[in-house]
XYZ file of C-alpha atoms in Angstrom:
516
model
C 84.787 156.515 65.600
C 83.586 153.452 67.550
C 86.283 150.798 67.894
C 85.620 147.046 68.093
C 88.285 144.513 69.081
C 88.380 141.305 67.086
C 90.345 138.082 67.698
C 89.637 135.646 64.816
C 89.325 131.866 64.917
C 92.405 131.484 62.703
C 94.416 133.141 59.935
C 92.265 132.113 56.935
C 90.432 134.852 55.041
C 86.976 133.635 56.107
C 87.959 134.298 59.722
C 90.641 136.989 59.623
C 89.499 138.997 56.603
C 85.723 138.673 56.095
C 84.591 140.530 59.258
C 87.087 143.297 58.483
C 85.736 143.576 54.924
C 82.228 143.826 56.388
C 83.408 146.635 58.656
C 84.538 148.521 55.540
C 80.864 148.597 54.447
C 79.998 150.705 57.525
C 80.734 154.247 58.666
C 81.822 155.406 62.091
C 83.078 151.967 63.094
C 86.609 150.521 63.117
C 87.434 146.835 63.560
C 90.814 146.323 65.253
C 92.689 143.086 64.484
C 96.021 141.869 65.766
C 98.817 141.680 63.155
C 98.413 138.819 60.719
C 101.844 137.368 61.490
C 100.702 136.609 65.049
C 97.862 134.381 63.859
C 99.750 131.128 63.353
C 99.481 128.760 60.420
C 97.517 125.504 60.248
C 98.873 123.387 63.152
C 101.203 126.153 64.297
C 99.214 128.050 66.960
C 98.855 131.798 67.153
C 101.156 133.729 69.466
C 98.689 133.819 72.324
C 100.874 135.884 74.660
C 101.270 138.701 72.136
C 97.536 138.671 71.366
C 96.588 138.786 75.059
C 99.029 141.660 75.615
C 97.568 143.483 72.612
C 94.029 142.952 73.941
C 94.812 144.542 77.286
C 96.546 147.458 75.537
C 93.655 148.185 73.166
C 90.620 147.392 75.326
C 90.473 150.753 77.071
C 89.574 152.511 73.809
C 86.859 150.026 72.802
C 83.201 149.457 73.658
C 82.918 145.977 72.137
C 85.118 142.926 71.650
C 84.505 139.862 69.461
C 86.789 137.199 70.885
C 87.611 133.647 69.827
C 88.034 131.588 72.978
C 89.651 128.839 70.890
C 92.391 131.172 69.635
C 93.050 132.735 73.018
C 93.158 129.353 74.807
C 94.469 126.873 72.211
C 95.971 129.040 69.468
C 93.357 128.550 66.711
C 90.562 126.277 65.500
C 92.898 123.334 64.913
C 94.473 123.831 68.304
C 91.233 122.715 69.944
C 91.663 119.333 68.200
C 95.391 118.741 68.775
C 96.502 120.733 71.860
C 98.211 119.201 74.898
C 97.183 121.815 77.476
C 96.120 120.583 80.890
C 92.830 121.587 82.441
C 94.698 123.727 84.958
C 96.557 125.602 82.198
C 93.230 126.298 80.468
C 91.724 127.454 83.763
C 94.493 130.023 84.152
C 93.949 131.272 80.602
C 90.188 131.580 81.115
C 90.862 133.761 84.179
C 92.399 136.321 81.823
C 88.933 137.072 80.439
C 87.878 137.990 83.975
C 90.914 140.252 84.326
C 90.173 141.885 80.960
C 86.605 142.671 81.978
C 87.619 143.857 85.464
C 90.112 146.317 84.023
C 87.681 147.407 81.284
C 84.129 147.325 82.725
C 82.818 149.286 79.725
C 83.823 146.472 77.346
C 80.966 144.349 75.981
C 82.527 140.972 75.184
C 80.811 138.805 72.569
C 82.748 135.542 72.775
C 82.602 132.408 70.654
C 83.884 128.949 71.541
C 83.455 125.955 69.250
C 82.067 122.586 70.198
C 85.080 120.838 68.662
C 84.373 118.532 65.764
C 85.091 114.818 65.428
C 85.948 114.441 61.738
C 84.364 111.416 60.047
C 87.293 110.460 57.812
C 90.893 109.308 57.848
C 93.020 112.415 57.358
C 95.388 114.126 59.778
C 95.758 117.412 57.901
C 93.663 119.310 60.475
C 93.583 116.695 63.251
C 95.948 114.631 65.428
C 98.471 112.494 63.566
C 96.637 109.295 64.395
C 93.564 110.570 62.557
C 95.245 109.375 59.351
C 94.647 105.761 60.401
C 91.939 105.847 63.059
C 89.926 109.022 62.351
C 86.820 107.420 60.917
C 86.942 104.612 63.476
C 87.016 107.099 66.362
C 84.127 109.046 64.855
C 82.101 105.870 64.267
C 82.841 104.546 67.746
C 81.760 107.753 69.488
C 78.645 107.997 67.263
C 77.537 104.451 68.115
C 78.460 104.848 71.782
C 76.307 107.981 72.053
C 73.418 106.556 70.000
C 73.296 103.446 72.175
C 71.992 105.351 75.201
C 69.004 107.391 73.937
C 67.973 105.609 70.748
C 69.354 102.118 71.012
C 71.473 100.325 68.434
C 70.942 97.193 66.377
C 72.750 93.917 66.991
C 74.967 94.631 63.993
C 75.803 98.095 65.336
C 76.565 96.598 68.755
C 79.011 94.201 67.130
C 80.641 97.114 65.262
C 80.944 99.073 68.528
C 82.680 96.150 70.244
C 84.973 95.614 67.260
C 85.977 99.282 67.151
C 86.689 99.318 70.873
C 89.202 96.507 70.339
C 90.643 97.999 67.143
C 91.432 101.537 68.369
C 94.602 101.524 70.535
C 93.838 102.427 74.156
C 96.503 105.151 74.315
C 94.998 106.856 71.255
C 91.482 106.705 72.659
C 92.760 108.040 75.991
C 94.472 110.975 74.263
C 91.266 111.779 72.372
C 89.042 111.542 75.450
C 91.361 113.585 77.682
C 91.423 116.407 75.149
C 87.624 116.301 74.804
C 87.356 116.515 78.581
C 89.549 119.619 78.628
C 87.685 121.174 75.695
C 84.360 120.650 77.436
C 85.779 122.247 80.592
C 86.576 125.342 78.513
C 83.057 125.252 76.999
C 81.435 125.111 80.432
C 83.752 127.748 81.884
C 82.700 130.017 79.016
C 79.083 129.612 80.161
C 80.165 130.542 83.691
C 81.714 133.724 82.293
C 78.300 134.620 80.866
C 76.757 134.104 84.312
C 79.450 136.366 85.792
C 78.689 139.003 83.112
C 82.232 138.807 81.791
C 80.747 137.753 78.450
C 77.608 139.511 77.242
C 76.775 136.672 74.837
C 78.468 133.332 74.169
C 78.092 131.749 70.730
C 78.938 128.051 70.467
C 79.210 127.011 66.798
C 79.047 123.247 66.220
C 81.805 122.495 63.723
C 80.996 119.610 61.311
C 78.405 118.069 63.602
C 75.848 115.253 63.568
C 72.885 113.947 65.563
C 75.060 111.688 67.734
C 78.674 111.769 68.908
C 80.854 113.958 71.092
C 79.859 117.280 69.540
C 76.229 116.417 70.322
C 77.185 115.431 73.872
C 79.111 118.681 74.296
C 76.113 120.700 73.157
C 73.907 118.857 75.617
C 76.275 119.635 78.500
C 76.631 123.286 77.467
C 72.916 123.909 77.089
C 72.063 122.054 80.304
C 74.418 124.359 82.173
C 72.987 127.398 80.394
C 69.487 126.321 81.401
C 70.516 125.718 85.010
C 72.017 129.203 85.109
C 68.980 130.762 83.344
C 71.169 131.930 80.456
C 69.301 130.444 77.497
C 68.836 133.919 75.980
C 72.596 134.618 76.118
C 74.133 131.285 75.069
C 73.600 130.324 71.429
C 74.533 126.869 70.122
C 73.977 125.926 66.468
C 75.900 124.481 63.467
C 78.694 126.571 61.969
C 82.250 127.789 62.513
C 83.992 129.875 59.844
C 81.093 132.332 59.476
C 80.817 133.183 63.172
C 83.139 136.217 63.158
C 81.071 137.836 60.412
C 77.766 137.039 62.135
C 78.867 138.460 65.473
C 80.250 141.552 63.763
C 76.776 142.109 62.262
C 75.275 141.698 65.744
C 77.672 144.240 67.257
C 77.018 146.622 64.359
C 73.263 146.367 64.986
C 73.718 147.027 68.690
C 75.861 150.067 68.056
C 73.291 151.396 65.583
C 70.374 150.325 67.847
C 68.876 148.480 64.909
C 67.078 145.138 64.576
C 66.857 143.953 60.946
C 63.769 141.991 59.947
C 64.366 139.172 57.450
C 61.885 137.580 55.070
C 63.181 134.118 54.139
C 62.020 132.488 50.914
C 63.079 129.059 49.651
C 63.296 127.535 46.183
C 61.524 124.432 47.519
C 58.646 123.759 49.903
C 60.647 121.022 51.609
C 63.999 122.840 51.599
C 63.711 124.262 55.112
C 63.274 120.758 56.547
C 66.315 119.195 54.824
C 69.245 118.464 57.167
C 72.379 119.627 55.296
C 75.616 117.678 55.202
C 77.854 118.213 58.262
C 74.927 119.584 60.291
C 72.515 118.237 62.881
C 69.175 119.967 62.298
C 66.810 121.205 59.564
C 68.107 124.018 57.382
C 65.275 126.364 58.357
C 66.071 126.088 62.069
C 69.756 126.856 61.515
C 68.857 129.881 59.383
C 66.677 131.222 62.198
C 69.600 130.807 64.589
C 71.969 132.626 62.223
C 69.507 135.521 61.864
C 68.962 135.708 65.623
C 72.717 135.568 66.247
C 73.259 138.435 63.799
C 70.817 140.569 65.774
C 67.767 140.106 63.553
C 64.359 138.460 63.581
C 62.277 136.689 60.944
C 58.999 137.790 59.389
C 56.525 135.552 57.587
C 55.530 138.332 55.204
C 57.710 140.333 52.798
C 55.946 143.622 53.485
C 57.059 143.619 57.128
C 60.691 142.832 56.359
C 63.737 145.043 55.832
C 65.388 142.554 53.475
C 64.954 139.133 51.907
C 67.121 136.048 52.210
C 66.548 133.952 49.077
C 67.614 130.361 49.767
C 68.343 128.007 46.891
C 67.684 124.902 48.960
C 67.740 121.181 48.112
C 64.442 119.427 47.629
C 65.212 116.246 49.549
C 68.924 116.102 50.397
C 72.106 118.097 49.993
C 74.922 116.733 47.826
C 78.533 117.760 47.323
C 79.106 120.374 44.642
C 81.890 118.175 43.279
C 79.242 115.577 42.352
C 76.833 117.872 40.544
C 77.806 116.746 37.042
C 77.137 113.058 37.527
C 75.570 112.729 40.964
C 72.537 115.013 40.910
C 69.474 113.434 42.503
C 66.517 113.715 40.148
C 63.884 113.519 42.899
C 65.588 116.296 44.841
C 65.758 118.561 41.778
C 62.082 117.863 41.035
C 61.175 119.082 44.522
C 62.618 122.560 43.818
C 61.618 125.510 41.663
C 64.630 127.815 41.281
C 62.987 129.609 38.349
C 60.190 130.875 40.588
C 62.681 132.020 43.227
C 64.659 134.044 40.692
C 61.516 135.650 39.303
C 60.387 136.490 42.831
C 63.728 138.165 43.538
C 63.084 140.484 40.596
C 59.515 141.137 41.785
C 60.660 141.812 45.362
C 63.276 144.302 44.212
C 60.865 146.126 41.897
C 57.899 146.160 44.316
C 59.586 146.620 47.715
C 62.963 148.079 46.729
C 64.729 146.346 49.618
C 68.011 144.404 49.615
C 68.161 140.718 48.684
C 70.822 138.164 49.469
C 71.110 134.723 47.882
C 72.213 131.751 49.938
C 72.938 128.906 47.516
C 72.970 125.808 49.744
C 71.583 123.183 47.379
C 75.081 121.726 47.561
C 77.959 121.714 50.010
C 81.379 123.115 49.098
C 80.383 125.176 46.088
C 77.504 126.730 44.205
C 74.900 124.951 42.099
C 76.028 125.663 38.514
C 72.558 125.151 37.050
C 71.050 127.684 39.453
C 73.846 130.189 38.934
C 73.519 129.945 35.165
C 69.781 130.630 35.509
C 70.543 133.607 37.747
C 72.986 134.899 35.151
C 70.265 134.730 32.477
C 67.920 136.696 34.758
C 70.601 139.372 35.391
C 70.074 138.597 39.082
C 73.602 139.468 40.177
C 73.032 143.127 39.327
C 70.001 143.199 41.669
C 71.325 141.577 44.824
C 73.373 142.834 47.756
C 74.961 139.537 48.822
C 75.574 135.983 47.683
C 77.244 132.867 49.043
C 77.691 129.197 48.220
C 80.802 127.884 49.991
C 81.750 125.103 52.391
C 78.867 124.144 54.728
C 75.339 125.522 54.579
C 75.807 127.590 57.741
C 79.130 129.025 56.587
C 77.212 130.319 53.575
C 74.056 131.415 55.417
C 75.932 133.254 58.145
C 78.051 135.459 55.888
C 75.146 136.302 53.562
C 72.932 137.176 56.547
C 75.681 139.362 58.031
C 76.013 141.377 54.812
C 72.220 141.645 54.495
C 71.878 143.058 58.016
C 74.263 145.881 57.116
C 72.663 146.392 53.693
C 69.221 146.674 55.300
C 70.403 149.369 57.726
C 71.908 151.482 54.939
C 69.018 150.748 52.537
C 71.543 149.138 50.218
C 73.968 152.062 50.645
C 71.915 154.361 48.384
C 73.457 157.454 49.969
C 76.880 155.909 50.573
C 78.527 155.224 47.200
C 81.941 154.413 48.668
C 80.462 151.853 51.058
C 78.371 150.411 48.246
C 81.515 149.911 46.199
C 82.996 147.870 49.055
C 79.837 145.767 49.287
C 79.700 145.169 45.524
C 83.355 144.120 45.594
C 82.556 141.600 48.332
C 79.747 140.290 46.115
C 82.193 139.917 43.222
C 84.510 138.044 45.577
C 81.716 135.577 46.392
C 80.783 135.068 42.749
C 84.410 134.398 41.881
C 85.324 132.251 44.893
C 82.122 130.298 45.589
C 80.818 129.817 42.074
C 83.551 130.131 39.481
C 86.296 128.664 41.642
C 84.902 126.194 44.158
C 82.207 124.734 41.897
C 84.332 124.759 38.736
C 88.043 125.585 38.587
C 88.922 123.880 41.875
C 87.286 120.672 40.660
C 89.189 120.820 37.367
C 92.408 121.406 39.272
C 91.858 118.475 41.651
C 90.576 116.040 39.018
C 92.811 116.878 36.083
C 95.622 119.393 36.525
C 97.035 118.383 39.929
C 97.379 114.654 39.143
C 98.914 115.367 35.729
C 101.478 117.761 37.228
C 102.206 115.788 40.414
C 100.804 118.451 42.720
C 99.713 117.597 46.259
C 96.572 119.766 46.778
C 96.913 119.971 50.571
C 100.558 121.083 50.367
C 101.340 123.001 47.186
C 104.889 123.759 48.352
C 107.103 124.741 45.383
C 104.111 124.215 43.065
C 102.215 127.152 44.577
C 103.158 129.662 41.883
C 102.371 127.212 39.086
C 99.021 126.471 40.711
C 98.274 130.188 41.109
C 98.847 130.791 37.405
C 96.519 127.916 36.522
C 93.727 129.217 38.779
C 94.105 132.797 37.564
C 94.048 131.792 33.922
C 90.929 129.633 34.315
C 89.085 132.061 36.586
C 89.704 135.074 34.361
C 88.384 133.120 31.416
C 85.230 132.134 33.339
C 84.777 135.658 34.661
C 84.594 136.857 31.089
C 82.465 133.950 29.872
C 79.858 134.054 32.657
C 79.740 137.714 33.685
C 81.091 139.401 30.580
C 83.822 140.749 32.844
C 81.353 143.130 34.499
C 79.160 143.473 37.580
C 76.643 146.229 38.206
C 77.961 148.280 35.320
C 81.578 148.115 36.456
C 84.568 146.219 35.164
C 85.211 143.103 37.273
C 88.900 142.419 37.849
C 90.470 139.347 39.417
C 93.753 140.604 40.816
C 95.130 137.565 42.600
C 94.438 134.247 44.267
C 96.141 133.268 47.514
C 96.345 129.864 49.184
C 95.808 129.965 52.949
C 97.649 127.117 54.690
C 99.476 126.470 51.367
C 96.564 124.312 50.201
C 94.354 124.477 47.114
C 91.249 123.961 49.261
C 91.912 127.136 51.274
C 92.158 129.673 48.493
C 91.176 133.346 48.760
C 90.631 135.709 45.838
C 91.435 139.415 45.609
C 89.079 141.300 43.282
C 88.209 144.882 42.421
C 85.621 146.876 40.482
C 86.581 149.721 38.138
C 84.284 152.326 36.619
């Protein structure tokens, strides 16, 4: 049994649970995680000392480690945005990676360290307290300040920049900039650890990023250092965050199995690969290539040469929010897509090549495209595919689907491994329930209708959590029966429970099972 250490980005299912569920689709490989109660909660950081102690205890038995630098330095993903650690304190923590490698030279460390986001809205739920009043202003100021240098800004934008500089209190701006300085120090030190061969590969996901601003500046500094050190083949920087644990697990799996999956990528629209999704900084097609490369695979232009197919339901001209799909669909964007052809090709590919297919539904952000999913239901597509996703950002979706596909390709869709196939099919049912039925439907009903009528605060359910759970379960079970007939791949589909990470309706996780 090969053992792999894993320190997640935070305690949510997408980070703590998904890579472990992927490991259950493999044989001869065990993913070791620290106890859940050590992982913190929202703005409460993880117990870093216990996790570091656990790492040193377990490392001697492991060949690989997938480590979140953000968790081990700041406590979790939110810690990178709100911490008060000095640069010297972070330097001391980063030295622990050197000690870990020195004591365990056999350990291949695949680390990931986010380029911290600058959220473009006023809300302090996942950011410093002052983000409630000045969040958007800080984002806008840093965006204009960065744009001014390479691209130039208009007279109106220059006036806005000056106005924002006066509006944002100096002590708040100083706090923000000092933390960014420390975060970038950790980013650059992580690159140094690649040069020192402490880290085999460093992945730098860009969380909620854009063309200009501090995340863009951080990427520039990171990649300049990587180029100076001749490490461009070992430092990856691309949009994403909550999918990265799953993607790196797929990479480690492929290395252990000495396997390089070949992906054929097919879009529902000719222009889809060139669309820049919401919360991202580059064309969809380029990010997908990065996700495939990061998972240990390569792309092929022809289906015959591939081990699997990634079918991408992509927007024609621009991505919209799933919450707006009833009234805010863009006619021109829909006209530039042909989802019917994509679904028919999936059937052809399965019948002609017999290789696994995964669907990445990224026409919209934060939920599946109901029209596409209803079409897929009519085509009985869900019984043919190995993976599906349509949640949060495009790269969150792409990364997890690609990770599952890499494993499915190695096992030839688990033809000779019925127990592993059952785990994979259950993960597919989870995606159908969470990304389609819940995020694109029940969650919207809850936020728009039920929560206001019952005086429920969606970010903090508090004593309303049980009432909210019953509402979600009732609605989801009804939809599961209506849309899927309560079955998937000839098995009874059961929704057992829904849980709310961080006590918020937005951070739900579903528990499902399949019965013969």
